[in-house]
PDB file of C-alpha atoms in Angstrom:
ATOM      1  CA  MET A   5     231.387 137.397 147.997  1.00  0.00           C
ATOM      2  CA  ALA A   6     229.860 139.328 150.869  1.00  0.00           C
ATOM      3  CA  ARG A   7     232.164 140.630 153.564  1.00  0.00           C
ATOM      4  CA  LYS A   8     231.341 139.558 157.096  1.00  0.00           C
ATOM      5  CA  LEU A   9     231.673 142.716 159.189  1.00  0.00           C
ATOM      6  CA  LYS A  10     231.162 142.955 162.937  1.00  0.00           C
ATOM      7  CA  THR A  11     231.321 145.765 165.435  1.00  0.00           C
ATOM      8  CA  VAL A  12     234.235 145.627 167.852  1.00  0.00           C
ATOM      9  CA  SER A  13     232.074 144.468 170.750  1.00  0.00           C
ATOM     10  CA  ALA A  14     230.260 141.808 168.673  1.00  0.00           C
ATOM     11  CA  PHE A  15     233.586 140.576 167.306  1.00  0.00           C
ATOM     12  CA  ALA A  16     235.093 140.328 170.800  1.00  0.00           C
ATOM     13  CA  ASP A  17     232.033 138.432 172.092  1.00  0.00           C
ATOM     14  CA  GLY A  18     232.624 135.654 169.574  1.00  0.00           C
ATOM     15  CA  SER A  19     236.399 135.459 169.835  1.00  0.00           C
ATOM     16  CA  PRO A  20     239.023 134.449 172.407  1.00  0.00           C
ATOM     17  CA  PHE A  21     240.228 138.076 172.544  1.00  0.00           C
ATOM     18  CA  THR A  22     238.935 140.742 174.886  1.00  0.00           C
ATOM     19  CA  GLU A  23     237.343 143.913 173.584  1.00  0.00           C
ATOM     20  CA  ALA A  24     240.214 145.888 175.117  1.00  0.00           C
ATOM     21  CA  GLN A  25     242.778 143.816 173.182  1.00  0.00           C
ATOM     22  CA  VAL A  26     240.927 144.320 169.917  1.00  0.00           C
ATOM     23  CA  ARG A  27     240.597 148.073 170.500  1.00  0.00           C
ATOM     24  CA  TRP A  28     244.329 148.313 171.293  1.00  0.00           C
ATOM     25  CA  TRP A  29     245.156 146.532 168.036  1.00  0.00           C
ATOM     26  CA  ILE A  30     242.854 148.913 166.143  1.00  0.00           C
ATOM     27  CA  PHE A  31     244.477 151.934 167.836  1.00  0.00           C
ATOM     28  CA  ASN A  32     247.877 150.657 166.648  1.00  0.00           C
ATOM     29  CA  GLU A  33     246.730 149.307 163.263  1.00  0.00           C
ATOM     30  CA  ALA A  34     249.206 151.439 161.295  1.00  0.00           C
ATOM     31  CA  HIS A  35     252.099 149.779 163.126  1.00  0.00           C
ATOM     32  CA  ASN A  36     250.938 146.186 163.591  1.00  0.00           C
ATOM     33  CA  GLY A  37     249.852 145.345 160.033  1.00  0.00           C
ATOM     34  CA  MET A  38     246.073 145.393 160.512  1.00  0.00           C
ATOM     35  CA  ALA A  39     245.745 148.329 158.119  1.00  0.00           C
ATOM     36  CA  GLU A  40     247.750 146.492 155.435  1.00  0.00           C
ATOM     37  CA  HIS A  41     245.459 143.475 155.710  1.00  0.00           C
ATOM     38  CA  GLY A  42     242.261 145.591 155.547  1.00  0.00           C
ATOM     39  CA  VAL A  43     240.975 144.358 158.883  1.00  0.00           C
ATOM     40  CA  THR A  44     239.149 147.556 159.841  1.00  0.00           C
ATOM     41  CA  VAL A  45     236.321 149.163 157.905  1.00  0.00           C
ATOM     42  CA  ARG A  46     235.227 152.643 158.897  1.00  0.00           C
ATOM     43  CA  ILE A  47     231.775 153.939 158.041  1.00  0.00           C
ATOM     44  CA  GLY A  48     231.258 157.356 159.560  1.00  0.00           C
ATOM     45  CA  LYS A  49     232.398 157.125 163.172  1.00  0.00           C
ATOM     46  CA  ARG A  50     231.730 153.388 163.386  1.00  0.00           C
ATOM     47  CA  VAL A  51     234.538 150.843 163.175  1.00  0.00           C
ATOM     48  CA  TYR A  52     233.852 147.339 161.897  1.00  0.00           C
ATOM     49  CA  LEU A  53     236.130 144.324 161.646  1.00  0.00           C
ATOM     50  CA  ASP A  54     236.281 142.101 158.588  1.00  0.00           C
ATOM     51  CA  GLU A  55     236.467 138.566 160.019  1.00  0.00           C
ATOM     52  CA  ALA A  56     238.255 137.010 157.013  1.00  0.00           C
ATOM     53  CA  ALA A  57     240.847 139.820 156.951  1.00  0.00           C
ATOM     54  CA  PHE A  58     241.364 139.429 160.710  1.00  0.00           C
ATOM     55  CA  ASP A  59     242.018 135.696 160.254  1.00  0.00           C
ATOM     56  CA  ARG A  60     244.593 136.472 157.535  1.00  0.00           C
ATOM     57  CA  TRP A  61     246.224 139.035 159.846  1.00  0.00           C
ATOM     58  CA  ILE A  62     246.423 136.488 162.691  1.00  0.00           C
ATOM     59  CA  ASP A  63     247.960 133.932 160.316  1.00  0.00           C
ATOM     60  CA  ALA A  64     250.532 136.532 159.206  1.00  0.00           C
ATOM     61  CA  GLN A  65     251.446 137.149 162.853  1.00  0.00           C
ATOM     62  CA  GLN A  66     252.295 133.470 163.230  1.00  0.00           C
ATOM     63  CA  VAL A  67     254.408 133.447 160.058  1.00  0.00           C
ATOM     64  CA  ASN A  68     256.316 136.532 161.245  1.00  0.00           C
ATOM     65  CA  ARG A  69     256.863 134.958 164.660  1.00  0.00           C
ATOM     66  CA  ARG A  70     258.315 131.792 163.107  1.00  0.00           C
ATOM     67  CA  GLU A  71     260.665 133.857 160.910  1.00  0.00           C
ATOM     68  CA  VAL A  72     261.972 135.796 163.930  1.00  0.00           C
ATOM     69  CA  ALA A  73     262.536 132.581 165.924  1.00  0.00           C
ATOM     70  CA  ALA A  74     264.532 130.933 163.119  1.00  0.00           C
TER      71      ALA A  74
END
């Protein structure tokens, strides 16, 4: 299975999130769970986002939110 990687700006263009939001999440990836889910891929100085991993991370955010509310 091929991974679908996008640059931060290309990812933000096709999503409901702003580029600034995505960059903030990447900056804080060690604390927000993105690193655990393998959302970011670094090749040299470039940062790419794995779309499938991002979707899993978003789903995990919803599960965590429901657990806190209960």
